[in-house]
mmCIF file of N, CA, C and O in Angstrom:
data_model
loop_
_atom_site.group_PDB
_atom_site.id
_atom_site.type_symbol
_atom_site.label_atom_id
_atom_site.label_comp_id
_atom_site.label_asym_id
_atom_site.label_seq_id
_atom_site.Cartn_x
_atom_site.Cartn_y
_atom_site.Cartn_z
ATOM 1 N N MET A 253 11.468 13.039 -3.512
ATOM 2 C CA MET A 253 10.658 11.871 -4.301
ATOM 3 C C MET A 253 11.817 11.296 -5.163
ATOM 4 O O MET A 253 12.727 11.850 -5.659
ATOM 5 N N TYR A 254 11.475 10.156 -5.785
ATOM 6 C CA TYR A 254 12.479 9.216 -6.381
ATOM 7 C C TYR A 254 12.153 9.200 -7.686
ATOM 8 O O TYR A 254 12.161 8.045 -8.117
ATOM 9 N N SER A 255 11.397 10.005 -8.317
ATOM 10 C CA SER A 255 10.686 9.767 -9.879
ATOM 11 C C SER A 255 10.613 11.096 -10.320
ATOM 12 O O SER A 255 10.927 12.186 -10.385
ATOM 13 N N GLU A 256 9.911 10.905 -11.722
ATOM 14 C CA GLU A 256 9.731 11.921 -12.710
ATOM 15 C C GLU A 256 8.805 13.162 -12.066
ATOM 16 O O GLU A 256 8.746 14.120 -12.335
ATOM 17 N N HIS A 257 8.010 12.620 -10.912
ATOM 18 C CA HIS A 257 7.028 13.498 -10.053
ATOM 19 C C HIS A 257 7.948 14.706 -9.431
ATOM 20 O O HIS A 257 7.217 15.586 -9.422
ATOM 21 N N GLY A 258 9.063 14.309 -9.228
ATOM 22 C CA GLY A 258 9.703 15.283 -8.151
ATOM 23 C C GLY A 258 9.096 15.486 -6.978
ATOM 24 O O GLY A 258 8.702 14.454 -6.290
ATOM 25 N N SER A 259 8.891 16.768 -6.578
ATOM 26 C CA SER A 259 8.319 16.980 -5.234
ATOM 27 C C SER A 259 6.851 17.507 -5.386
ATOM 28 O O SER A 259 6.048 18.123 -4.698
ATOM 29 N N ASP A 260 6.256 17.236 -7.102
ATOM 30 C CA ASP A 260 4.934 17.485 -7.095
ATOM 31 C C ASP A 260 3.784 16.452 -6.380
ATOM 32 O O ASP A 260 3.430 15.619 -6.933
ATOM 33 N N THR A 261 3.375 16.865 -5.028
ATOM 34 C CA THR A 261 2.656 16.200 -4.419
ATOM 35 C C THR A 261 1.329 15.811 -5.007
ATOM 36 O O THR A 261 0.697 14.735 -4.925
ATOM 37 N N ALA A 262 0.778 16.862 -5.705
ATOM 38 C CA ALA A 262 -0.652 16.783 -6.430
ATOM 39 C C ALA A 262 -0.403 15.577 -7.450
ATOM 40 O O ALA A 262 -1.478 14.845 -7.789
ATOM 41 N N ALA A 263 0.701 15.671 -8.256
ATOM 42 C CA ALA A 263 0.875 14.511 -9.250
ATOM 43 C C ALA A 263 0.919 13.207 -8.736
ATOM 44 O O ALA A 263 0.319 12.253 -9.206
ATOM 45 N N LEU A 264 1.642 13.064 -7.543
ATOM 46 C CA LEU A 264 1.754 11.809 -6.924
ATOM 47 C C LEU A 264 0.554 11.312 -6.469
ATOM 48 O O LEU A 264 0.206 10.089 -6.508
ATOM 49 N N LYS A 265 -0.067 12.246 -5.935
ATOM 50 C CA LYS A 265 -1.727 12.005 -5.371
ATOM 51 C C LYS A 265 -2.672 11.201 -6.467
ATOM 52 O O LYS A 265 -3.372 10.453 -6.390
ATOM 53 N N ARG A 266 -2.514 11.851 -7.877
ATOM 54 C CA ARG A 266 -3.191 11.417 -8.871
ATOM 55 C C ARG A 266 -2.900 10.229 -9.317
ATOM 56 O O ARG A 266 -3.636 9.229 -9.611
ATOM 57 N N THR A 267 -1.606 10.091 -9.315
ATOM 58 C CA THR A 267 -0.910 8.672 -9.516
ATOM 59 C C THR A 267 -1.228 7.737 -8.827
ATOM 60 O O THR A 267 -1.917 6.543 -9.319
ATOM 61 N N PHE A 268 -1.250 7.604 -7.605
ATOM 62 C CA PHE A 268 -1.697 6.833 -6.546
ATOM 63 C C PHE A 268 -3.182 6.518 -6.583
ATOM 64 O O PHE A 268 -3.661 5.306 -6.619
ATOM 65 N N ARG A 269 -4.047 7.467 -7.026
ATOM 66 C CA ARG A 269 -5.341 7.171 -7.129
ATOM 67 C C ARG A 269 -5.946 6.338 -8.183
ATOM 68 O O ARG A 269 -6.669 5.527 -8.243
ATOM 69 N N GLU A 270 -5.105 6.669 -9.335
ATOM 70 C CA GLU A 270 -5.247 6.138 -10.596
ATOM 71 C C GLU A 270 -5.020 4.536 -10.572
ATOM 72 O O GLU A 270 -5.617 3.673 -11.072
ATOM 73 N N ARG A 271 -3.879 4.358 -9.853
ATOM 74 C CA ARG A 271 -3.477 2.978 -9.716
ATOM 75 C C ARG A 271 -4.461 2.150 -8.722
ATOM 76 O O ARG A 271 -4.466 0.820 -8.892
ATOM 77 N N ARG A 272 -5.325 2.929 -8.062
ATOM 78 C CA ARG A 272 -6.190 2.059 -7.261
ATOM 79 C C ARG A 272 -6.971 1.489 -7.968
ATOM 80 O O ARG A 272 -7.870 0.432 -7.813
ATOM 81 N N MET A 273 -7.559 2.067 -9.325
ATOM 82 C CA MET A 273 -8.550 1.434 -10.508
ATOM 83 C C MET A 273 -7.842 0.564 -11.354
ATOM 84 O O MET A 273 -8.505 0.051 -12.002
ATOM 85 N N SER A 274 -6.557 0.048 -11.102
ATOM 86 C CA SER A 274 -5.773 -0.463 -12.063
ATOM 87 C C SER A 274 -5.692 -2.037 -11.679
ATOM 88 O O SER A 274 -5.861 -2.410 -10.514
ATOM 89 N N ASN A 275 -5.552 -2.740 -12.688
ATOM 90 C CA ASN A 275 -5.526 -4.334 -12.341
ATOM 91 C C ASN A 275 -4.208 -4.833 -12.634
ATOM 92 O O ASN A 275 -3.879 -5.973 -12.232
ATOM 93 N N ALA A 276 -3.081 -3.878 -12.853
ATOM 94 C CA ALA A 276 -1.761 -4.082 -13.018
ATOM 95 C C ALA A 276 -1.235 -4.841 -11.626
ATOM 96 O O ALA A 276 -1.291 -4.122 -10.831
ATOM 97 N N PRO A 277 -0.614 -5.749 -11.604
ATOM 98 C CA PRO A 277 0.019 -6.239 -10.426
ATOM 99 C C PRO A 277 0.369 -5.320 -9.502
ATOM 100 O O PRO A 277 0.295 -5.364 -8.466
ATOM 101 N N LEU A 278 1.524 -4.658 -10.029
ATOM 102 C CA LEU A 278 2.303 -3.505 -9.090
ATOM 103 C C LEU A 278 1.239 -2.460 -8.613
ATOM 104 O O LEU A 278 1.522 -1.865 -7.711
ATOM 105 N N ASP A 279 0.332 -2.085 -9.578
ATOM 106 C CA ASP A 279 -0.625 -1.071 -9.206
ATOM 107 C C ASP A 279 -1.708 -1.721 -8.169
ATOM 108 O O ASP A 279 -2.033 -0.939 -7.317
ATOM 109 N N ALA A 280 -1.963 -2.906 -8.080
ATOM 110 C CA ALA A 280 -3.021 -3.550 -6.964
ATOM 111 C C ALA A 280 -2.329 -3.637 -5.720
ATOM 112 O O ALA A 280 -2.932 -3.893 -4.734
ATOM 113 N N SER A 281 -0.977 -3.778 -5.850
ATOM 114 C CA SER A 281 -0.422 -4.146 -4.482
ATOM 115 C C SER A 281 -0.491 -2.713 -3.660
ATOM 116 O O SER A 281 0.136 -1.683 -4.048
ATOM 117 N N GLY A 282 -0.690 -2.778 -2.508
ATOM 118 C CA GLY A 282 -1.059 -1.673 -1.676
ATOM 119 C C GLY A 282 0.574 -1.367 -1.253
ATOM 120 O O GLY A 282 0.684 -0.297 -0.370
ATOM 121 N N VAL A 283 1.572 -2.019 -1.480
ATOM 122 C CA VAL A 283 2.947 -1.764 -1.256
ATOM 123 C C VAL A 283 3.292 -0.927 -2.567
ATOM 124 O O VAL A 283 3.996 0.141 -2.317
ATOM 125 N N TRP A 284 3.377 -1.819 -3.520
ATOM 126 C CA TRP A 284 4.197 -1.143 -4.552
ATOM 127 C C TRP A 284 3.383 -0.207 -5.392
ATOM 128 O O TRP A 284 3.987 0.532 -6.425
ATOM 129 N N ARG A 285 2.129 0.247 -5.066
ATOM 130 C CA ARG A 285 1.467 1.328 -5.657
ATOM 131 C C ARG A 285 1.947 2.485 -5.318
ATOM 132 O O ARG A 285 1.973 3.521 -6.274
ATOM 133 N N TYR A 286 2.924 2.644 -4.285
ATOM 134 C CA TYR A 286 3.587 3.573 -3.861
ATOM 135 C C TYR A 286 5.124 3.821 -4.384
ATOM 136 O O TYR A 286 5.858 4.407 -3.486
ATOM 137 N N ARG A 287 5.428 3.130 -5.349
ATOM 138 C CA ARG A 287 6.841 2.851 -5.473
ATOM 139 C C ARG A 287 7.565 3.937 -6.005
ATOM 140 O O ARG A 287 8.973 3.872 -5.634
ATOM 141 N N GLU A 288 7.247 5.295 -6.072
ATOM 142 C CA GLU A 288 8.039 6.361 -6.476
ATOM 143 C C GLU A 288 8.517 6.701 -4.967
ATOM 144 O O GLU A 288 9.557 7.618 -4.988
ATOM 145 N N LEU A 289 8.018 6.287 -3.958
ATOM 146 C CA LEU A 289 8.640 6.765 -2.493
ATOM 147 C C LEU A 289 9.773 5.711 -2.238
ATOM 148 O O LEU A 289 10.335 6.078 -1.171
ATOM 149 N N PHE A 290 10.033 4.642 -2.886
ATOM 150 C CA PHE A 290 11.285 3.870 -2.546
ATOM 151 C C PHE A 290 12.675 4.458 -3.308
ATOM 152 O O PHE A 290 12.492 4.496 -4.354
ATOM 153 N N PRO A 291 13.611 4.707 -2.501
ATOM 154 C CA PRO A 291 14.653 5.206 -2.891
ATOM 155 C C PRO A 291 15.604 4.184 -3.379
ATOM 156 O O PRO A 291 16.716 4.372 -4.183
ATOM 157 N N PHE A 292 15.366 2.769 -3.304
ATOM 158 C CA PHE A 292 16.382 1.634 -3.694
ATOM 159 C C PHE A 292 16.191 1.035 -4.769
ATOM 160 O O PHE A 292 16.838 0.112 -5.159
ATOM 161 N N LEU A 293 15.110 1.296 -5.645
ATOM 162 C CA LEU A 293 14.916 0.663 -6.920
ATOM 163 C C LEU A 293 14.382 1.285 -8.112
ATOM 164 O O LEU A 293 13.397 2.077 -7.843
ATOM 165 N N ASP A 294 15.221 1.468 -9.064
ATOM 166 C CA ASP A 294 14.698 2.073 -10.172
ATOM 167 C C ASP A 294 14.356 1.224 -11.262
ATOM 168 O O ASP A 294 13.714 1.920 -12.333
ATOM 169 N N ASP A 295 14.588 -0.045 -11.415
ATOM 170 C CA ASP A 295 13.955 -0.926 -12.521
ATOM 171 C C ASP A 295 12.986 -1.802 -11.694
ATOM 172 O O ASP A 295 13.405 -2.772 -11.029
ATOM 173 N N TYR A 296 11.711 -1.612 -12.104
ATOM 174 C CA TYR A 296 10.538 -2.484 -11.383
ATOM 175 C C TYR A 296 10.369 -3.581 -12.161
ATOM 176 O O TYR A 296 9.451 -4.339 -11.772
ATOM 177 N N SER A 297 10.996 -3.868 -13.200
ATOM 178 C CA SER A 297 10.638 -5.210 -14.041
ATOM 179 C C SER A 297 11.053 -6.427 -13.316
ATOM 180 O O SER A 297 10.728 -7.582 -13.450
ATOM 181 N N TYR A 298 12.025 -6.106 -12.243
ATOM 182 C CA TYR A 298 12.493 -7.447 -11.389
ATOM 183 C C TYR A 298 11.509 -7.489 -10.097
ATOM 184 O O TYR A 298 11.726 -8.318 -9.282
ATOM 185 N N VAL A 299 10.530 -6.858 -9.784
ATOM 186 C CA VAL A 299 9.650 -6.757 -8.766
ATOM 187 C C VAL A 299 8.579 -8.007 -8.791
ATOM 188 O O VAL A 299 8.024 -8.171 -10.046
ATOM 189 N N THR A 300 8.567 -8.773 -7.818
ATOM 190 C CA THR A 300 7.310 -9.705 -7.824
ATOM 191 C C THR A 300 6.389 -9.381 -6.531
ATOM 192 O O THR A 300 6.766 -9.067 -5.564
ATOM 193 N N THR A 301 5.191 -9.422 -6.798
ATOM 194 C CA THR A 301 4.366 -9.115 -5.813
ATOM 195 C C THR A 301 3.065 -9.883 -5.765
ATOM 196 O O THR A 301 2.686 -10.640 -6.905
ATOM 197 N N LEU A 302 2.493 -10.467 -4.755
ATOM 198 C CA LEU A 302 1.355 -11.118 -4.524
ATOM 199 C C LEU A 302 0.095 -10.082 -4.279
ATOM 200 O O LEU A 302 -0.870 -10.693 -3.616
ATOM 201 N N ARG A 303 0.197 -9.115 -4.639
ATOM 202 C CA ARG A 303 -0.712 -7.970 -4.594
ATOM 203 C C ARG A 303 -1.041 -7.755 -2.906
ATOM 204 O O ARG A 303 -2.031 -7.678 -2.423
ATOM 205 N N GLU A 304 0.032 -7.754 -2.137
ATOM 206 C CA GLU A 304 0.019 -7.754 -0.796
ATOM 207 C C GLU A 304 -0.435 -6.178 -0.524
ATOM 208 O O GLU A 304 -0.240 -5.325 -1.397
ATOM 209 N N GLY A 305 -0.693 -6.124 0.776
ATOM 210 C CA GLY A 305 -1.162 -4.560 1.180
ATOM 211 C C GLY A 305 -2.585 -4.654 1.007
ATOM 212 O O GLY A 305 -3.253 -5.505 0.949
ATOM 213 N N SER A 306 -3.185 -3.167 1.362
ATOM 214 C CA SER A 306 -4.515 -2.956 1.392
ATOM 215 C C SER A 306 -5.223 -3.718 2.405
ATOM 216 O O SER A 306 -6.383 -4.092 2.107
ATOM 217 N N THR A 307 -4.725 -4.352 3.549
ATOM 218 C CA THR A 307 -5.385 -4.828 4.372
ATOM 219 C C THR A 307 -6.408 -4.023 4.931
ATOM 220 O O THR A 307 -6.010 -2.897 5.399
ATOM 221 N N PRO A 308 -7.868 -4.210 5.104
ATOM 222 C CA PRO A 308 -8.806 -3.285 5.856
ATOM 223 C C PRO A 308 -8.503 -2.927 7.063
ATOM 224 O O PRO A 308 -8.157 -3.846 8.073
ATOM 225 N N LEU A 309 -9.173 -1.775 7.289
ATOM 226 C CA LEU A 309 -9.389 -1.494 8.858
ATOM 227 C C LEU A 309 -10.573 -2.004 9.472
ATOM 228 O O LEU A 309 -11.461 -1.982 8.674
ATOM 229 N N LEU A 310 -10.298 -2.669 10.599
ATOM 230 C CA LEU A 310 -11.456 -3.241 11.167
ATOM 231 C C LEU A 310 -12.283 -2.583 12.361
ATOM 232 O O LEU A 310 -11.314 -2.235 13.211
ATOM 233 N N ASP A 311 -13.569 -1.949 12.331
ATOM 234 C CA ASP A 311 -13.974 -1.144 13.218
ATOM 235 C C ASP A 311 -13.997 -2.246 14.750
ATOM 236 O O ASP A 311 -14.354 -3.491 14.625
ATOM 237 N N ALA A 312 -13.847 -1.631 15.844
ATOM 238 C CA ALA A 312 -13.765 -2.594 16.985
ATOM 239 C C ALA A 312 -14.711 -1.660 17.997
ATOM 240 O O ALA A 312 -14.062 -1.094 18.925
ATOM 241 N N PRO A 313 -16.182 -1.611 17.970
ATOM 242 C CA PRO A 313 -16.685 -0.759 18.858
ATOM 243 C C PRO A 313 -16.863 -1.266 20.422
ATOM 244 O O PRO A 313 -16.986 -0.473 21.221
ATOM 245 N N ILE A 314 -16.513 -2.698 20.593
ATOM 246 C CA ILE A 314 -16.596 -3.129 21.884
ATOM 247 C C ILE A 314 -15.390 -2.698 22.601
ATOM 248 O O ILE A 314 -15.372 -2.041 23.591
ATOM 249 N N ALA A 315 -14.209 -2.684 21.966
ATOM 250 C CA ALA A 315 -12.965 -2.264 22.446
ATOM 251 C C ALA A 315 -13.080 -0.880 22.630
ATOM 252 O O ALA A 315 -12.445 -0.142 23.583
ATOM 253 N N ALA A 316 -13.635 -0.101 21.791
ATOM 254 C CA ALA A 316 -13.683 1.584 21.955
ATOM 255 C C ALA A 316 -14.360 1.731 23.122
ATOM 256 O O ALA A 316 -14.098 2.660 23.743
ATOM 257 N N ALA A 317 -15.838 0.989 23.329
ATOM 258 C CA ALA A 317 -16.410 1.395 24.479
ATOM 259 C C ALA A 317 -15.451 1.191 25.776
ATOM 260 O O ALA A 317 -15.514 1.789 26.905
ATOM 261 N N TYR A 318 -14.931 0.034 25.697
ATOM 262 C CA TYR A 318 -14.062 -0.581 26.886
ATOM 263 C C TYR A 318 -13.108 0.610 27.051
ATOM 264 O O TYR A 318 -12.881 0.879 28.335
ATOM 265 N N GLY A 319 -12.498 1.046 26.198
ATOM 266 C CA GLY A 319 -11.467 2.107 26.434
ATOM 267 C C GLY A 319 -11.932 3.536 26.443
ATOM 268 O O GLY A 319 -11.194 4.562 26.735
ATOM 269 N N GLY A 320 -13.141 3.705 26.469
ATOM 270 C CA GLY A 320 -13.882 4.951 26.570
ATOM 271 C C GLY A 320 -13.684 5.955 25.492
ATOM 272 O O GLY A 320 -13.492 7.193 25.563
ATOM 273 N N LEU A 321 -13.632 5.494 24.255
ATOM 274 C CA LEU A 321 -13.369 6.071 23.018
ATOM 275 C C LEU A 321 -14.514 6.295 22.188
ATOM 276 O O LEU A 321 -15.688 5.121 22.231
ATOM 277 N N ALA A 322 -14.725 7.168 21.404
ATOM 278 C CA ALA A 322 -15.693 7.218 20.625
ATOM 279 C C ALA A 322 -15.476 6.287 19.470
ATOM 280 O O ALA A 322 -16.510 5.553 18.825
ATOM 281 N N ARG A 323 -14.366 5.907 18.940
ATOM 282 C CA ARG A 323 -14.275 4.726 17.764
ATOM 283 C C ARG A 323 -12.635 4.512 17.913
ATOM 284 O O ARG A 323 -11.706 5.228 18.273
ATOM 285 N N ILE A 324 -12.507 3.233 17.599
ATOM 286 C CA ILE A 324 -11.267 2.599 17.394
ATOM 287 C C ILE A 324 -11.174 1.543 16.226
ATOM 288 O O ILE A 324 -12.230 0.861 16.128
ATOM 289 N N ALA A 325 -10.038 1.396 15.562
ATOM 290 C CA ALA A 325 -10.076 0.459 14.652
ATOM 291 C C ALA A 325 -8.820 -0.109 14.561
ATOM 292 O O ALA A 325 -7.670 0.386 14.728
ATOM 293 N N PHE A 326 -8.588 -1.496 14.013
ATOM 294 C CA PHE A 326 -7.644 -2.261 14.212
ATOM 295 C C PHE A 326 -7.207 -2.761 12.745
ATOM 296 O O PHE A 326 -8.045 -2.958 11.914
ATOM 297 N N LYS A 327 -5.935 -2.949 12.614
ATOM 298 C CA LYS A 327 -5.462 -3.515 11.272
ATOM 299 C C LYS A 327 -4.944 -5.043 11.468
ATOM 300 O O LYS A 327 -3.983 -5.026 12.225
ATOM 301 N N HIS A 328 -5.710 -5.880 11.195
ATOM 302 C CA HIS A 328 -5.452 -7.370 11.541
ATOM 303 C C HIS A 328 -4.233 -7.968 10.525
ATOM 304 O O HIS A 328 -4.625 -8.222 9.467
ATOM 305 N N GLN A 329 -3.080 -8.075 10.902
ATOM 306 C CA GLN A 329 -1.922 -8.472 9.964
ATOM 307 C C GLN A 329 -2.293 -9.712 9.540
ATOM 308 O O GLN A 329 -1.465 -10.127 8.454
ATOM 309 N N GLY A 330 -2.829 -10.637 10.096
ATOM 310 C CA GLY A 330 -3.051 -11.960 9.561
ATOM 311 C C GLY A 330 -4.321 -12.109 8.734
ATOM 312 O O GLY A 330 -4.648 -13.025 8.228
ATOM 313 N N PHE A 331 -5.037 -11.002 8.480
ATOM 314 C CA PHE A 331 -6.329 -11.132 7.740
ATOM 315 C C PHE A 331 -6.265 -11.594 6.424
ATOM 316 O O PHE A 331 -6.819 -12.455 5.662
ATOM 317 N N ASN A 332 -4.717 -11.051 5.917
ATOM 318 C CA ASN A 332 -4.556 -11.354 4.583
ATOM 319 C C ASN A 332 -3.183 -12.373 4.474
ATOM 320 O O ASN A 332 -2.110 -11.746 4.689
ATOM 321 N N PRO A 333 -3.310 -13.843 4.370
ATOM 322 C CA PRO A 333 -1.983 -14.460 4.633
ATOM 323 C C PRO A 333 -1.014 -14.165 3.799
ATOM 324 O O PRO A 333 0.197 -14.466 3.992
ATOM 325 N N ARG A 334 -1.170 -13.297 2.474
ATOM 326 C CA ARG A 334 -0.197 -13.289 1.578
ATOM 327 C C ARG A 334 0.334 -11.964 1.987
ATOM 328 O O ARG A 334 1.192 -11.297 1.208
ATOM 329 N N ASP A 335 -0.046 -11.232 2.926
ATOM 330 C CA ASP A 335 0.325 -9.788 3.154
ATOM 331 C C ASP A 335 1.477 -9.293 3.647
ATOM 332 O O ASP A 335 2.535 -10.161 2.799
ATOM 333 N N ARG A 336 2.054 -8.579 4.422
ATOM 334 C CA ARG A 336 3.371 -8.083 4.693
ATOM 335 C C ARG A 336 4.621 -9.161 4.728
ATOM 336 O O ARG A 336 5.660 -8.616 4.588
ATOM 337 N N SER A 337 4.235 -10.166 5.234
ATOM 338 C CA SER A 337 5.514 -10.995 5.454
ATOM 339 C C SER A 337 6.185 -11.552 4.141
ATOM 340 O O SER A 337 7.254 -11.765 4.230
ATOM 341 N N LYS A 338 5.235 -11.541 3.060
ATOM 342 C CA LYS A 338 5.894 -11.877 1.892
ATOM 343 C C LYS A 338 6.627 -10.642 1.340
ATOM 344 O O LYS A 338 7.748 -10.792 0.543
ATOM 345 N N THR A 339 6.183 -9.551 1.578
ATOM 346 C CA THR A 339 6.974 -8.374 1.087
ATOM 347 C C THR A 339 8.160 -8.027 1.699
ATOM 348 O O THR A 339 9.275 -7.697 1.005
ATOM 349 N N THR A 340 8.303 -8.336 3.000
ATOM 350 C CA THR A 340 9.494 -8.403 3.882
ATOM 351 C C THR A 340 10.488 -9.340 3.906
ATOM 352 O O THR A 340 11.653 -9.169 4.211
ATOM 353 N N GLU A 341 10.137 -10.517 3.165
ATOM 354 C CA GLU A 341 11.204 -11.546 3.279
ATOM 355 C C GLU A 341 12.412 -11.407 2.498
ATOM 356 O O GLU A 341 12.458 -10.662 1.672
#
């Protein structure tokens, strides 16, 4: 890991869960919420976010039935127009 948490996965899980309830821009982002896992950034004060990420999974029962599956879900990347394309530009 790339933070003060080291390899303490329990501490990382707690941190990530706590951030889900935070309204701080970096914590609300489905990308930057996990910033300790990014090896390339030590100073987060330069990060700009549109709170991207956290796109929901959409159940697709008709597609599941067609494929002979009990269940299938899709992640529609266009569901949130400010999503991943802004993070990777």
